[in-house]
């Protein structure tokens, strides 16, 4: 019992030591008002100011597609491995539990939909015109935020659906009456990705590139 207690205390001890050190290091890096600060925030602002809004837009599109597909693939991997393993003993579970694979695949479709919407918002405008520079930068940041929101929400959604789908397959192999109950949980898990899609679409519709 004492050995297990010591093992449980080791992570707590490690976190209690590393957390203050990490906080102190972050404060050392920031030091905004200090002339001898580690990071030159004026230069960082100048650097971001000269990045094209098109860069942020296409980076948001890449995040929306890439992270969504990563979440879908991860979920299918988790669910598929459990489904195929349990189907060796109980072949009857293969047809019903394919719905978990469909839920995971829908996560990738969410990302593709948002990426298409963001791609259609890209317009050829004069980025050097100072009158609309602020609005165009706002549009680039908004599209980047929309893609990032969609991508990360679908990444977590894919993991959630994959883990719950894996549990549904294993539970169905043991007791067929548990499938519907776990399926309800899986439906709520798959709805998490829709929240990111909705917010991403709203962010994208409230911004637009402006020409002269």
PDB file of C-alpha atoms in Angstrom:
ATOM      1  CA  UNK A   1       0.000   0.000   0.000  1.00  0.00           C
ATOM      2  CA  UNK A   2       2.842   2.379   0.841  1.00  0.00           C
ATOM      3  CA  UNK A   3       4.531   1.668  -2.494  1.00  0.00           C
ATOM      4  CA  UNK A   4       1.373   2.531  -4.462  1.00  0.00           C
ATOM      5  CA  UNK A   5       0.908   5.716  -2.408  1.00  0.00           C
ATOM      6  CA  UNK A   6       4.451   6.802  -3.184  1.00  0.00           C
ATOM      7  CA  UNK A   7       3.882   6.183  -6.884  1.00  0.00           C
ATOM      8  CA  UNK A   8       0.773   8.343  -6.803  1.00  0.00           C
ATOM      9  CA  UNK A   9       2.630  11.133  -5.040  1.00  0.00           C
ATOM     10  CA  UNK A  10       5.496  11.234  -7.533  1.00  0.00           C
ATOM     11  CA  UNK A  11       3.543  12.977 -10.325  1.00  0.00           C
ATOM     12  CA  UNK A  12       2.129  15.469  -7.822  1.00  0.00           C
ATOM     13  CA  UNK A  13       5.628  16.196  -6.537  1.00  0.00           C
ATOM     14  CA  UNK A  14       6.950  16.609 -10.077  1.00  0.00           C
ATOM     15  CA  UNK A  15       4.149  19.007 -11.024  1.00  0.00           C
ATOM     16  CA  UNK A  16       4.618  21.042  -7.841  1.00  0.00           C
ATOM     17  CA  UNK A  17       8.290  21.525  -8.730  1.00  0.00           C
ATOM     18  CA  UNK A  18       8.000  22.131 -12.470  1.00  0.00           C
ATOM     19  CA  UNK A  19       4.942  24.420 -12.375  1.00  0.00           C
ATOM     20  CA  UNK A  20       6.594  27.323 -10.479  1.00  0.00           C
ATOM     21  CA  UNK A  21       9.714  27.006 -12.619  1.00  0.00           C
ATOM     22  CA  UNK A  22       7.624  27.102 -15.808  1.00  0.00           C
ATOM     23  CA  UNK A  23       5.623  30.114 -14.612  1.00  0.00           C
ATOM     24  CA  UNK A  24       8.800  31.977 -13.711  1.00  0.00           C
ATOM     25  CA  UNK A  25      10.296  31.198 -17.126  1.00  0.00           C
ATOM     26  CA  UNK A  26       7.181  32.468 -18.932  1.00  0.00           C
ATOM     27  CA  UNK A  27       7.216  35.680 -16.882  1.00  0.00           C
ATOM     28  CA  UNK A  28      10.894  36.089 -17.749  1.00  0.00           C
ATOM     29  CA  UNK A  29      10.117  35.748 -21.449  1.00  0.00           C
ATOM     30  CA  UNK A  30       7.230  38.213 -21.427  1.00  0.00           C
ATOM     31  CA  UNK A  31       8.446  41.179 -19.309  1.00  0.00           C
ATOM     32  CA  UNK A  32       6.656  43.610 -21.599  1.00  0.00           C
ATOM     33  CA  UNK A  33       7.608  46.803 -19.788  1.00  0.00           C
ATOM     34  CA  UNK A  34      11.284  45.942 -19.304  1.00  0.00           C
ATOM     35  CA  UNK A  35      13.890  47.290 -21.729  1.00  0.00           C
ATOM     36  CA  UNK A  36      15.980  44.132 -21.295  1.00  0.00           C
ATOM     37  CA  UNK A  37      13.063  41.832 -22.070  1.00  0.00           C
ATOM     38  CA  UNK A  38      13.796  38.556 -23.831  1.00  0.00           C
ATOM     39  CA  UNK A  39      11.164  39.054 -26.542  1.00  0.00           C
ATOM     40  CA  UNK A  40      11.082  42.250 -28.583  1.00  0.00           C
ATOM     41  CA  UNK A  41       7.323  42.722 -28.789  1.00  0.00           C
ATOM     42  CA  UNK A  42       7.643  45.718 -31.099  1.00  0.00           C
ATOM     43  CA  UNK A  43       9.427  43.549 -33.634  1.00  0.00           C
ATOM     44  CA  UNK A  44       6.845  40.779 -33.216  1.00  0.00           C
ATOM     45  CA  UNK A  45       4.095  43.315 -33.914  1.00  0.00           C
ATOM     46  CA  UNK A  46       5.984  44.557 -36.972  1.00  0.00           C
ATOM     47  CA  UNK A  47       6.410  40.982 -38.165  1.00  0.00           C
ATOM     48  CA  UNK A  48       2.734  40.122 -37.878  1.00  0.00           C
ATOM     49  CA  UNK A  49       1.770  43.443 -39.424  1.00  0.00           C
ATOM     50  CA  UNK A  50       3.568  42.564 -42.655  1.00  0.00           C
ATOM     51  CA  UNK A  51       2.150  39.054 -43.002  1.00  0.00           C
ATOM     52  CA  UNK A  52      -0.367  38.914 -45.835  1.00  0.00           C
ATOM     53  CA  UNK A  53      -4.015  38.276 -44.890  1.00  0.00           C
ATOM     54  CA  UNK A  54      -4.054  35.658 -47.634  1.00  0.00           C
ATOM     55  CA  UNK A  55      -1.540  33.675 -45.585  1.00  0.00           C
ATOM     56  CA  UNK A  56      -3.827  33.611 -42.547  1.00  0.00           C
ATOM     57  CA  UNK A  57      -6.799  32.705 -44.715  1.00  0.00           C
ATOM     58  CA  UNK A  58      -5.174  29.704 -46.365  1.00  0.00           C
ATOM     59  CA  UNK A  59      -3.633  28.660 -43.057  1.00  0.00           C
ATOM     60  CA  UNK A  60      -7.138  28.617 -41.588  1.00  0.00           C
ATOM     61  CA  UNK A  61      -8.360  26.509 -44.510  1.00  0.00           C
ATOM     62  CA  UNK A  62      -5.489  24.082 -43.987  1.00  0.00           C
ATOM     63  CA  UNK A  63      -6.234  23.829 -40.250  1.00  0.00           C
ATOM     64  CA  UNK A  64      -9.927  23.218 -40.873  1.00  0.00           C
ATOM     65  CA  UNK A  65      -9.270  20.354 -43.286  1.00  0.00           C
ATOM     66  CA  UNK A  66      -6.134  18.895 -41.728  1.00  0.00           C
ATOM     67  CA  UNK A  67      -7.227  18.821 -38.101  1.00  0.00           C
ATOM     68  CA  UNK A  68     -10.701  17.540 -38.996  1.00  0.00           C
ATOM     69  CA  UNK A  69      -9.293  14.691 -41.069  1.00  0.00           C
ATOM     70  CA  UNK A  70      -6.813  13.918 -38.302  1.00  0.00           C
ATOM     71  CA  UNK A  71      -9.642  13.656 -35.776  1.00  0.00           C
ATOM     72  CA  UNK A  72     -11.729  11.507 -38.120  1.00  0.00           C
ATOM     73  CA  UNK A  73      -8.838   9.171 -38.903  1.00  0.00           C
ATOM     74  CA  UNK A  74      -7.937   8.850 -35.245  1.00  0.00           C
ATOM     75  CA  UNK A  75     -11.539   8.035 -34.329  1.00  0.00           C
ATOM     76  CA  UNK A  76     -11.894   5.478 -37.113  1.00  0.00           C
ATOM     77  CA  UNK A  77      -8.630   3.874 -36.023  1.00  0.00           C
ATOM     78  CA  UNK A  78      -9.814   3.522 -32.413  1.00  0.00           C
ATOM     79  CA  UNK A  79     -13.314   2.339 -33.288  1.00  0.00           C
ATOM     80  CA  UNK A  80     -12.260   0.082 -36.152  1.00  0.00           C
ATOM     81  CA  UNK A  81      -9.610  -1.712 -34.126  1.00  0.00           C
ATOM     82  CA  UNK A  82     -12.061  -2.521 -31.333  1.00  0.00           C
ATOM     83  CA  UNK A  83     -14.827  -3.425 -33.771  1.00  0.00           C
ATOM     84  CA  UNK A  84     -12.729  -5.858 -35.772  1.00  0.00           C
ATOM     85  CA  UNK A  85     -11.289  -7.415 -32.642  1.00  0.00           C
ATOM     86  CA  UNK A  86     -14.673  -7.941 -31.002  1.00  0.00           C
ATOM     87  CA  UNK A  87     -16.270  -9.132 -34.258  1.00  0.00           C
ATOM     88  CA  UNK A  88     -14.018 -12.181 -34.265  1.00  0.00           C
ATOM     89  CA  UNK A  89     -16.013 -13.551 -31.359  1.00  0.00           C
ATOM     90  CA  UNK A  90     -19.352 -11.863 -32.082  1.00  0.00           C
ATOM     91  CA  UNK A  91     -19.778 -11.301 -35.853  1.00  0.00           C
ATOM     92  CA  UNK A  92     -23.285  -9.909 -35.333  1.00  0.00           C
ATOM     93  CA  UNK A  93     -21.923  -6.554 -34.090  1.00  0.00           C
ATOM     94  CA  UNK A  94     -20.322  -5.532 -37.387  1.00  0.00           C
ATOM     95  CA  UNK A  95     -23.440  -4.190 -39.080  1.00  0.00           C
ATOM     96  CA  UNK A  96     -24.772  -2.118 -36.186  1.00  0.00           C
ATOM     97  CA  UNK A  97     -21.477  -0.632 -35.094  1.00  0.00           C
ATOM     98  CA  UNK A  98     -20.645   0.698 -38.556  1.00  0.00           C
ATOM     99  CA  UNK A  99     -22.625   3.746 -37.505  1.00  0.00           C
ATOM    100  CA  UNK A 100     -19.680   4.697 -35.288  1.00  0.00           C
ATOM    101  CA  UNK A 101     -17.437   4.745 -38.359  1.00  0.00           C
ATOM    102  CA  UNK A 102     -19.987   6.960 -40.115  1.00  0.00           C
ATOM    103  CA  UNK A 103     -19.976   9.403 -37.204  1.00  0.00           C
ATOM    104  CA  UNK A 104     -16.192   9.614 -37.365  1.00  0.00           C
ATOM    105  CA  UNK A 105     -16.268  10.181 -41.118  1.00  0.00           C
ATOM    106  CA  UNK A 106     -18.802  12.993 -40.643  1.00  0.00           C
ATOM    107  CA  UNK A 107     -16.190  14.867 -38.623  1.00  0.00           C
ATOM    108  CA  UNK A 108     -13.950  15.104 -41.705  1.00  0.00           C
ATOM    109  CA  UNK A 109     -16.925  16.271 -43.769  1.00  0.00           C
ATOM    110  CA  UNK A 110     -17.502  19.127 -41.313  1.00  0.00           C
ATOM    111  CA  UNK A 111     -13.970  20.359 -41.914  1.00  0.00           C
ATOM    112  CA  UNK A 112     -14.304  20.085 -45.682  1.00  0.00           C
ATOM    113  CA  UNK A 113     -17.538  22.102 -45.624  1.00  0.00           C
ATOM    114  CA  UNK A 114     -15.985  24.939 -43.645  1.00  0.00           C
ATOM    115  CA  UNK A 115     -12.863  24.852 -45.827  1.00  0.00           C
ATOM    116  CA  UNK A 116     -14.997  25.232 -48.956  1.00  0.00           C
ATOM    117  CA  UNK A 117     -16.851  28.170 -47.401  1.00  0.00           C
ATOM    118  CA  UNK A 118     -13.576  29.859 -46.473  1.00  0.00           C
ATOM    119  CA  UNK A 119     -12.112  29.230 -49.931  1.00  0.00           C
ATOM    120  CA  UNK A 120     -15.087  30.903 -51.594  1.00  0.00           C
ATOM    121  CA  UNK A 121     -14.536  34.008 -49.443  1.00  0.00           C
ATOM    122  CA  UNK A 122     -11.070  34.636 -50.888  1.00  0.00           C
ATOM    123  CA  UNK A 123     -11.056  37.545 -53.335  1.00  0.00           C
ATOM    124  CA  UNK A 124      -8.330  39.238 -55.340  1.00  0.00           C
ATOM    125  CA  UNK A 125      -7.963  42.686 -53.767  1.00  0.00           C
ATOM    126  CA  UNK A 126      -5.221  45.275 -53.489  1.00  0.00           C
ATOM    127  CA  UNK A 127      -3.618  44.577 -50.111  1.00  0.00           C
ATOM    128  CA  UNK A 128      -1.300  47.594 -50.426  1.00  0.00           C
ATOM    129  CA  UNK A 129      -4.165  50.075 -50.362  1.00  0.00           C
ATOM    130  CA  UNK A 130      -4.005  51.633 -46.893  1.00  0.00           C
ATOM    131  CA  UNK A 131      -7.681  52.547 -46.769  1.00  0.00           C
ATOM    132  CA  UNK A 132      -8.845  48.954 -46.529  1.00  0.00           C
ATOM    133  CA  UNK A 133      -5.774  47.418 -44.890  1.00  0.00           C
ATOM    134  CA  UNK A 134      -7.374  47.081 -41.455  1.00  0.00           C
ATOM    135  CA  UNK A 135     -10.526  45.471 -42.844  1.00  0.00           C
ATOM    136  CA  UNK A 136      -8.549  43.014 -44.956  1.00  0.00           C
ATOM    137  CA  UNK A 137      -6.360  42.056 -42.008  1.00  0.00           C
ATOM    138  CA  UNK A 138      -9.480  41.573 -39.928  1.00  0.00           C
ATOM    139  CA  UNK A 139     -10.852  39.279 -42.623  1.00  0.00           C
ATOM    140  CA  UNK A 140      -7.640  37.240 -42.722  1.00  0.00           C
ATOM    141  CA  UNK A 141      -7.580  36.819 -38.948  1.00  0.00           C
ATOM    142  CA  UNK A 142     -11.288  35.955 -38.912  1.00  0.00           C
ATOM    143  CA  UNK A 143     -10.854  33.235 -41.527  1.00  0.00           C
ATOM    144  CA  UNK A 144      -7.841  31.882 -39.677  1.00  0.00           C
ATOM    145  CA  UNK A 145      -9.807  31.804 -36.425  1.00  0.00           C
ATOM    146  CA  UNK A 146     -12.741  30.120 -38.137  1.00  0.00           C
ATOM    147  CA  UNK A 147     -10.524  27.387 -39.548  1.00  0.00           C
ATOM    148  CA  UNK A 148      -8.699  26.911 -36.262  1.00  0.00           C
ATOM    149  CA  UNK A 149     -11.956  26.723 -34.295  1.00  0.00           C
ATOM    150  CA  UNK A 150     -13.434  24.195 -36.680  1.00  0.00           C
ATOM    151  CA  UNK A 151     -10.278  22.108 -36.872  1.00  0.00           C
ATOM    152  CA  UNK A 152      -9.659  21.767 -33.143  1.00  0.00           C
ATOM    153  CA  UNK A 153     -13.318  21.152 -32.312  1.00  0.00           C
ATOM    154  CA  UNK A 154     -13.489  18.396 -34.929  1.00  0.00           C
ATOM    155  CA  UNK A 155     -10.199  16.928 -33.736  1.00  0.00           C
ATOM    156  CA  UNK A 156     -11.540  16.537 -30.209  1.00  0.00           C
ATOM    157  CA  UNK A 157     -14.919  15.406 -31.559  1.00  0.00           C
ATOM    158  CA  UNK A 158     -13.286  12.654 -33.611  1.00  0.00           C
ATOM    159  CA  UNK A 159     -11.400  11.383 -30.575  1.00  0.00           C
ATOM    160  CA  UNK A 160     -14.566  11.466 -28.477  1.00  0.00           C
ATOM    161  CA  UNK A 161     -16.633   9.586 -31.044  1.00  0.00           C
ATOM    162  CA  UNK A 162     -13.848   7.079 -31.613  1.00  0.00           C
ATOM    163  CA  UNK A 163     -13.433   6.229 -27.945  1.00  0.00           C
ATOM    164  CA  UNK A 164     -17.167   6.016 -27.297  1.00  0.00           C
ATOM    165  CA  UNK A 165     -17.636   3.968 -30.482  1.00  0.00           C
ATOM    166  CA  UNK A 166     -14.948   1.589 -29.337  1.00  0.00           C
ATOM    167  CA  UNK A 167     -16.745   1.150 -26.026  1.00  0.00           C
ATOM    168  CA  UNK A 168     -20.023   0.641 -27.876  1.00  0.00           C
ATOM    169  CA  UNK A 169     -18.543  -2.179 -29.964  1.00  0.00           C
ATOM    170  CA  UNK A 170     -17.042  -3.952 -26.953  1.00  0.00           C
ATOM    171  CA  UNK A 171     -20.204  -3.518 -24.887  1.00  0.00           C
ATOM    172  CA  UNK A 172     -22.397  -4.748 -27.719  1.00  0.00           C
ATOM    173  CA  UNK A 173     -20.264  -7.863 -27.977  1.00  0.00           C
ATOM    174  CA  UNK A 174     -20.967  -8.621 -24.315  1.00  0.00           C
ATOM    175  CA  UNK A 175     -24.574  -7.420 -24.052  1.00  0.00           C
ATOM    176  CA  UNK A 176     -26.653  -6.362 -27.047  1.00  0.00           C
ATOM    177  CA  UNK A 177     -29.002  -4.269 -24.912  1.00  0.00           C
ATOM    178  CA  UNK A 178     -26.232  -1.775 -24.132  1.00  0.00           C
ATOM    179  CA  UNK A 179     -25.739  -0.666 -27.736  1.00  0.00           C
ATOM    180  CA  UNK A 180     -28.628   1.803 -27.919  1.00  0.00           C
ATOM    181  CA  UNK A 181     -27.730   3.382 -24.581  1.00  0.00           C
ATOM    182  CA  UNK A 182     -24.131   3.988 -25.584  1.00  0.00           C
ATOM    183  CA  UNK A 183     -25.252   5.151 -29.035  1.00  0.00           C
ATOM    184  CA  UNK A 184     -27.097   8.045 -27.393  1.00  0.00           C
ATOM    185  CA  UNK A 185     -23.846   9.130 -25.745  1.00  0.00           C
ATOM    186  CA  UNK A 186     -22.080   8.837 -29.096  1.00  0.00           C
ATOM    187  CA  UNK A 187     -24.663  11.072 -30.756  1.00  0.00           C
ATOM    188  CA  UNK A 188     -24.079  13.778 -28.165  1.00  0.00           C
ATOM    189  CA  UNK A 189     -20.331  13.406 -28.684  1.00  0.00           C
ATOM    190  CA  UNK A 190     -20.667  13.807 -32.446  1.00  0.00           C
ATOM    191  CA  UNK A 191     -22.663  17.018 -31.928  1.00  0.00           C
ATOM    192  CA  UNK A 192     -19.598  18.679 -30.406  1.00  0.00           C
ATOM    193  CA  UNK A 193     -18.071  19.102 -33.852  1.00  0.00           C
ATOM    194  CA  UNK A 194     -21.177  20.936 -35.059  1.00  0.00           C
ATOM    195  CA  UNK A 195     -20.640  23.614 -32.426  1.00  0.00           C
ATOM    196  CA  UNK A 196     -17.256  24.457 -33.898  1.00  0.00           C
ATOM    197  CA  UNK A 197     -18.689  24.403 -37.415  1.00  0.00           C
ATOM    198  CA  UNK A 198     -21.476  26.810 -36.474  1.00  0.00           C
ATOM    199  CA  UNK A 199     -19.098  29.249 -34.781  1.00  0.00           C
ATOM    200  CA  UNK A 200     -16.656  28.987 -37.677  1.00  0.00           C
ATOM    201  CA  UNK A 201     -19.336  29.789 -40.240  1.00  0.00           C
ATOM    202  CA  UNK A 202     -20.531  32.772 -38.203  1.00  0.00           C
ATOM    203  CA  UNK A 203     -16.963  34.090 -37.941  1.00  0.00           C
ATOM    204  CA  UNK A 204     -16.475  33.677 -41.686  1.00  0.00           C
ATOM    205  CA  UNK A 205     -19.727  35.372 -42.674  1.00  0.00           C
ATOM    206  CA  UNK A 206     -18.967  38.462 -40.575  1.00  0.00           C
ATOM    207  CA  UNK A 207     -15.747  39.223 -42.476  1.00  0.00           C
ATOM    208  CA  UNK A 208     -14.892  39.950 -46.110  1.00  0.00           C
ATOM    209  CA  UNK A 209     -12.020  41.231 -48.193  1.00  0.00           C
ATOM    210  CA  UNK A 210     -12.551  44.803 -49.371  1.00  0.00           C
ATOM    211  CA  UNK A 211     -11.139  46.321 -52.545  1.00  0.00           C
ATOM    212  CA  UNK A 212     -10.723  50.001 -53.338  1.00  0.00           C
TER     213      UNK A 212
END
